[in-house]
Coordinates of C-alpha atoms in Angstrom, one line a residue:
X18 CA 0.0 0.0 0.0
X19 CA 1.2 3.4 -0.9
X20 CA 1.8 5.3 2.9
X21 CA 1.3 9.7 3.2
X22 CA 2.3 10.9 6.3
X23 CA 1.9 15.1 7.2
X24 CA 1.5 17.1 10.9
X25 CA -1.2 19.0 11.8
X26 CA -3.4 19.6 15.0
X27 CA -0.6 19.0 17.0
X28 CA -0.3 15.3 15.5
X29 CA 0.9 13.0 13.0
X30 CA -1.8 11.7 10.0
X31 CA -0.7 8.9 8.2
X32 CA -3.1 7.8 4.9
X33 CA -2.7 4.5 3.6
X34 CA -4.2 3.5 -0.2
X35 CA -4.4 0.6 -1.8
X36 CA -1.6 -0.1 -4.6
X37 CA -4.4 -0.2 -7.1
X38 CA -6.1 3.3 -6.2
X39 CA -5.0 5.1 -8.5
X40 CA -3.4 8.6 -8.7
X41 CA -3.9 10.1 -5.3
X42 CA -2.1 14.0 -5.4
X43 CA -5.6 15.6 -5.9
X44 CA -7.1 13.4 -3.0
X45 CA -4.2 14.0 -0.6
X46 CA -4.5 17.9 -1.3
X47 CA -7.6 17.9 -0.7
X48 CA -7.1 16.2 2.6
X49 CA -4.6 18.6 3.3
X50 CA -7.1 21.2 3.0
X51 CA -9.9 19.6 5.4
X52 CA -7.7 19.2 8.4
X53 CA -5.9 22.9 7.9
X54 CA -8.9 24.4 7.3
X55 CA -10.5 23.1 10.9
X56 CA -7.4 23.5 12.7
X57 CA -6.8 27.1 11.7
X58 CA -10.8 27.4 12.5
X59 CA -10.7 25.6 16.1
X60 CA -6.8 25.6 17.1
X61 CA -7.3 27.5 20.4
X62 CA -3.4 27.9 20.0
X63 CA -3.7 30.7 17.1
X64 CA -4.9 34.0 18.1
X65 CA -6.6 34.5 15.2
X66 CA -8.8 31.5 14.8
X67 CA -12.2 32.0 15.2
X68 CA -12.4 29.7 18.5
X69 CA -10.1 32.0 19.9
X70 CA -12.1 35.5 18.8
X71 CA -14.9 33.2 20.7
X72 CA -12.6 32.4 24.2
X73 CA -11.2 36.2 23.8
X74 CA -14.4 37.8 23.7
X75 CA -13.8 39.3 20.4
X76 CA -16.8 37.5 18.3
X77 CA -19.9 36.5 19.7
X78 CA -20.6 32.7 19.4
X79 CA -24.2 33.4 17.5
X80 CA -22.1 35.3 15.5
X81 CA -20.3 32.6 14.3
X82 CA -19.9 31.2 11.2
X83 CA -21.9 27.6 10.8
X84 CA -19.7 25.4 11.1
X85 CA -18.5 26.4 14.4
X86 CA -22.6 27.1 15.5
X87 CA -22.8 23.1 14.2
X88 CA -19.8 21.4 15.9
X89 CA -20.4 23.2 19.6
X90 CA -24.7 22.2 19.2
X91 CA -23.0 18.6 18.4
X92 CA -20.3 18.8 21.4
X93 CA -24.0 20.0 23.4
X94 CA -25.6 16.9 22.5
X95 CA -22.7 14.5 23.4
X96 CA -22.8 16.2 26.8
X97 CA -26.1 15.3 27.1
X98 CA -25.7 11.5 25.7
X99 CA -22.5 10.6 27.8
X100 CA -24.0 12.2 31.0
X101 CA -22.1 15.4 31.4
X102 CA -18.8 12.9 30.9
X103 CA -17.5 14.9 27.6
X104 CA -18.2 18.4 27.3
X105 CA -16.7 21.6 25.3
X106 CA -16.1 23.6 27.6
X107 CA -13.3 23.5 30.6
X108 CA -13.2 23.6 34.1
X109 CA -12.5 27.1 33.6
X110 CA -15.4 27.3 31.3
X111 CA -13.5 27.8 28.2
X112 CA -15.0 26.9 25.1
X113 CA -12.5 24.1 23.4
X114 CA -13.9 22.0 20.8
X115 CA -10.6 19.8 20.2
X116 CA -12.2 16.5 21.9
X117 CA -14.7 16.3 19.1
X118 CA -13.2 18.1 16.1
X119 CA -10.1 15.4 15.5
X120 CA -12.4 13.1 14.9
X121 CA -14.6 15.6 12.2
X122 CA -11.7 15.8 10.4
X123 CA -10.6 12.5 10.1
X124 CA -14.9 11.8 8.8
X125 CA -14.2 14.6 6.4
X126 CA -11.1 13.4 5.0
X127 CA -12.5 9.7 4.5
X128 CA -15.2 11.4 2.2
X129 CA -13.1 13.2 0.2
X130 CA -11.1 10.2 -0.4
X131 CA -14.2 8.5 -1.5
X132 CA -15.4 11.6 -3.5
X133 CA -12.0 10.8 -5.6
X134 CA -13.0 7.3 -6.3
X135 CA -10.6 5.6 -3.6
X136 CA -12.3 2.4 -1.8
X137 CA -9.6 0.8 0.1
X138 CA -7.5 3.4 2.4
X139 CA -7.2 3.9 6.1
X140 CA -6.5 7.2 7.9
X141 CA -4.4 7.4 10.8
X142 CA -4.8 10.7 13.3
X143 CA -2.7 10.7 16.0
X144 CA -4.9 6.9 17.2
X145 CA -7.9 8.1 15.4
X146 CA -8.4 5.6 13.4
X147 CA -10.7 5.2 10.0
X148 CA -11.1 2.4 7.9
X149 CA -12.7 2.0 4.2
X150 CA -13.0 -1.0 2.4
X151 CA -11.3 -4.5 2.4
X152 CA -7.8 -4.7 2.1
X153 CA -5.9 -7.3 0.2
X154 CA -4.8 -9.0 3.1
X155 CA -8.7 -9.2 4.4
X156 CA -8.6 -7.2 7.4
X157 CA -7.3 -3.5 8.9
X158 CA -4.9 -5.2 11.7
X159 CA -4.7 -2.2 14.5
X160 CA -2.5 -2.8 17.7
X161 CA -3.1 -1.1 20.5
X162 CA -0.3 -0.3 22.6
X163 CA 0.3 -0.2 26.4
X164 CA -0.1 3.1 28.2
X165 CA 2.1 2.0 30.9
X166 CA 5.2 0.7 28.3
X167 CA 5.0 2.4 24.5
X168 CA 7.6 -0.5 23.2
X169 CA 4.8 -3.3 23.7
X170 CA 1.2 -4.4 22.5
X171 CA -1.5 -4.9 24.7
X172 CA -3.3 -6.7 21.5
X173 CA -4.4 -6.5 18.2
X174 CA -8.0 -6.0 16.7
X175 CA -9.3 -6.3 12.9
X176 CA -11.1 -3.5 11.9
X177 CA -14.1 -4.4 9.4
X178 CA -16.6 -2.4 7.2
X179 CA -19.4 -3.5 10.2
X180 CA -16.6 -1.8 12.6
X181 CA -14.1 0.7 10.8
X182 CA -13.4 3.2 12.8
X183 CA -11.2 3.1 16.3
X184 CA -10.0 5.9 18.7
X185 CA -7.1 5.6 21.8
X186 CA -7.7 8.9 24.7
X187 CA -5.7 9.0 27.3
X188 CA -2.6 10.7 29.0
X189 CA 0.3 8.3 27.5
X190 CA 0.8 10.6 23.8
X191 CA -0.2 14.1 24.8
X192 CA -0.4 14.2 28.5
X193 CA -2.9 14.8 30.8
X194 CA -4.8 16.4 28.5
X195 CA -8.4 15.2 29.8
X196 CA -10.6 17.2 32.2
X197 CA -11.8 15.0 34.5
X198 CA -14.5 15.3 36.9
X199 CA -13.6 15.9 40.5
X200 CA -14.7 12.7 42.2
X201 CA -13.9 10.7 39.1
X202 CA -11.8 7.2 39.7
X203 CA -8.7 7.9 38.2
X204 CA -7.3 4.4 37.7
X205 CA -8.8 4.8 33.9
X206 CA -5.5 5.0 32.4
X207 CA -6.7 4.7 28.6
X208 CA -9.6 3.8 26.7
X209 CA -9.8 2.1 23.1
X210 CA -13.4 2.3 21.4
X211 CA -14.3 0.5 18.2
X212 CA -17.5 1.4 16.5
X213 CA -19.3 2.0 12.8
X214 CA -17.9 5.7 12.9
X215 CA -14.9 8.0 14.0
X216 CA -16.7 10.6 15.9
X217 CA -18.7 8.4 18.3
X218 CA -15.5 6.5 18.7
X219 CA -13.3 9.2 19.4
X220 CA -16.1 10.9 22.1
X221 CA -16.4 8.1 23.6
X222 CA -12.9 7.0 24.6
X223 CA -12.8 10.8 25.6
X224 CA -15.9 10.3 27.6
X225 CA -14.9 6.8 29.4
X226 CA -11.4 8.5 30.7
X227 CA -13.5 11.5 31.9
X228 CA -16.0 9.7 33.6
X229 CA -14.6 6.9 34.8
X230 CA -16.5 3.6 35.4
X231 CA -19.9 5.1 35.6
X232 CA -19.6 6.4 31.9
X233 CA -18.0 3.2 30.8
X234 CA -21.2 1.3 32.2
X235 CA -23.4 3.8 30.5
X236 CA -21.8 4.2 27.3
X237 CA -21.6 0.3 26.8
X238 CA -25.2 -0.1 27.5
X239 CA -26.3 2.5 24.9
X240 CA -23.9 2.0 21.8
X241 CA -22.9 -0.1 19.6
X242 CA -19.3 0.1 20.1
X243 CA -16.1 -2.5 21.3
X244 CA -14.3 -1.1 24.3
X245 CA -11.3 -1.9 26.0
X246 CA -9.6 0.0 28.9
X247 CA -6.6 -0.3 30.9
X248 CA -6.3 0.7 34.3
X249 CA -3.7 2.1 36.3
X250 CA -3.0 -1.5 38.1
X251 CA -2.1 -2.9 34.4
X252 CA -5.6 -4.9 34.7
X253 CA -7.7 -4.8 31.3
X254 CA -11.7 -4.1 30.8
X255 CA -13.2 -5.3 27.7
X256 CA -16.6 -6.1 26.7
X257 CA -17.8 -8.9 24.1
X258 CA -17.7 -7.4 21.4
X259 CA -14.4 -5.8 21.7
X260 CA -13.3 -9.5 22.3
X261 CA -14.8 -10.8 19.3
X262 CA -12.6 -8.1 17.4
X263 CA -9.2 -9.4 18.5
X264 CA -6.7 -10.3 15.7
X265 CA -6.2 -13.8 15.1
X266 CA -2.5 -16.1 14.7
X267 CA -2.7 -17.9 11.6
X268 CA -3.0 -21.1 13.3
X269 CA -6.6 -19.4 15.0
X270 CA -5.7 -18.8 17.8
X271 CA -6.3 -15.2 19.5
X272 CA -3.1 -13.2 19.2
X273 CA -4.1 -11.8 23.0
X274 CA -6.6 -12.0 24.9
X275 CA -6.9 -9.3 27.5
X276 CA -7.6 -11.1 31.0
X277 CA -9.7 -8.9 33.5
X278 CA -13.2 -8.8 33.8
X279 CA -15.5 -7.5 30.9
X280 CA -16.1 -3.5 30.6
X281 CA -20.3 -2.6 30.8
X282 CA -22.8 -3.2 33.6
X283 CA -24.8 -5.1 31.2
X284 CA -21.8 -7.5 30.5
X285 CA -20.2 -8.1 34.0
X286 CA -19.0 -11.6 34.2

């Protein structure tokens, strides 16, 4: 598979095609584009971006162009669905949209890539992970590595057309980055969600780290998604269905299976 790597939001994309897709530089371009144009629209570290004439005071947020109206009524409604767990503002009630808009991008870019014909590629952003199509060697392969040692894998999983898209939060890449609730268990040390989109898996890792077991109950009774988390203590949660995703040896066999109770009060064992 042809392999484009380029930094923005802070991170490192990396866009994989099939060998037989094709001439790409228009695609790629125009991938370029979509995560620029949302950085330099949301980055709360440029002064001029419209998030920051927002936080400064300088442009009121009705006054806002639609996109940025659309993405903090979306960040609203994730509040509401995750019980308070994720939300866009901070404790010091700044408005930051960067837990949700990652994931936007990465949605966007997929489309484009589809818009130019392309129907085998994954996008990788920063552990925000989208899959399109079947590749030749029959499944997306994802490790996910251990928060506690970056050299090792806590498993592998195979990402599928039924569940493409995968997202990593936690403190291990870009520190302790996630506002927590006060009298939240921090033993969450990172959460890995598989589900049919970016965006719901990207909120709701976010989410589970914020909110701790409560959220990770709630969340896994209420979506269709595959979780795993790893606590503090090295112990591993993971419900069914994130156990039915886990990469296989060619001889069958699981290549790991994480040993710890399953995540989800509906799925206890």
């Amino acid at each position: 598979m042809g392999v484009h790597t380029f930094e923005t939001m802070g991170t490192v994309v990396s866009i994989r095609l099939a060998t037989d897709a094709g001439a790409s530089a228009g695609a790629l371009a125009d991938v370029h584009r979509v995560f620029d144009d949302l950085d330099q629209r949301f980055s709360l570290y440029a002064p001029e971006s419209e998030l920051s004439l927002i936080v400064a005071g300088v442009l009121p947020l009705s006054h806002a162009g639609p996109e940025m109206r659309g993405a903090y009524t979306d960040a609203l409604g994730w509040r509401e669905r995750t019980n308070g767990a994720f939300t866009p503002h901070r404790p010091d009630g700044v408005l930051d949209l960067s837990g949700l808009i990652k994931g936007v991008a990465v949605e966007q870019a997929g489309l484009v890539h589809e818009r130019h014909g392309h129907r085998v590629f994954s996008i990788n952003a920063g552990g925000d992970i989208l899959t399109v199509g079947v590749p030749a060697e029959g499944t997306w392969i994802t490790g996910i590595t251990d928060a506690a040692d970056r050299t090792r894998l806590l498993t592998s999983v195979g990402l599928t057309p039924d569940w493409p898209a995968a997202a990593t939060s936690g403190s291990a890449e870009r520190g302790n980055h996630i506002w927590r609730r006060p009298d939240t268990d921090r033993s969450f040390l990172q959460a890995t969600v598989i589900a049919g989109d970016i965006v719901t898996a990207d909120v709701l890792a976010t989410a589970i780290i914020a909110g701790g077991r409560p959220t990770l109950d709630h969340v896994t009774d209420r979506f269709r998604i595959a979780v795993l988390v790893q606590l503090a203590d090295g112990a591993l949660l993971a419900n069914p269905a994130f156990r039915a995703l886990i990469a296989r040896d060619p001889d069958g066999t699981p290549s790991s299976i994480p040993t710890a109770s399953a995540a989800g009060s509906s799925t206890q064992s």
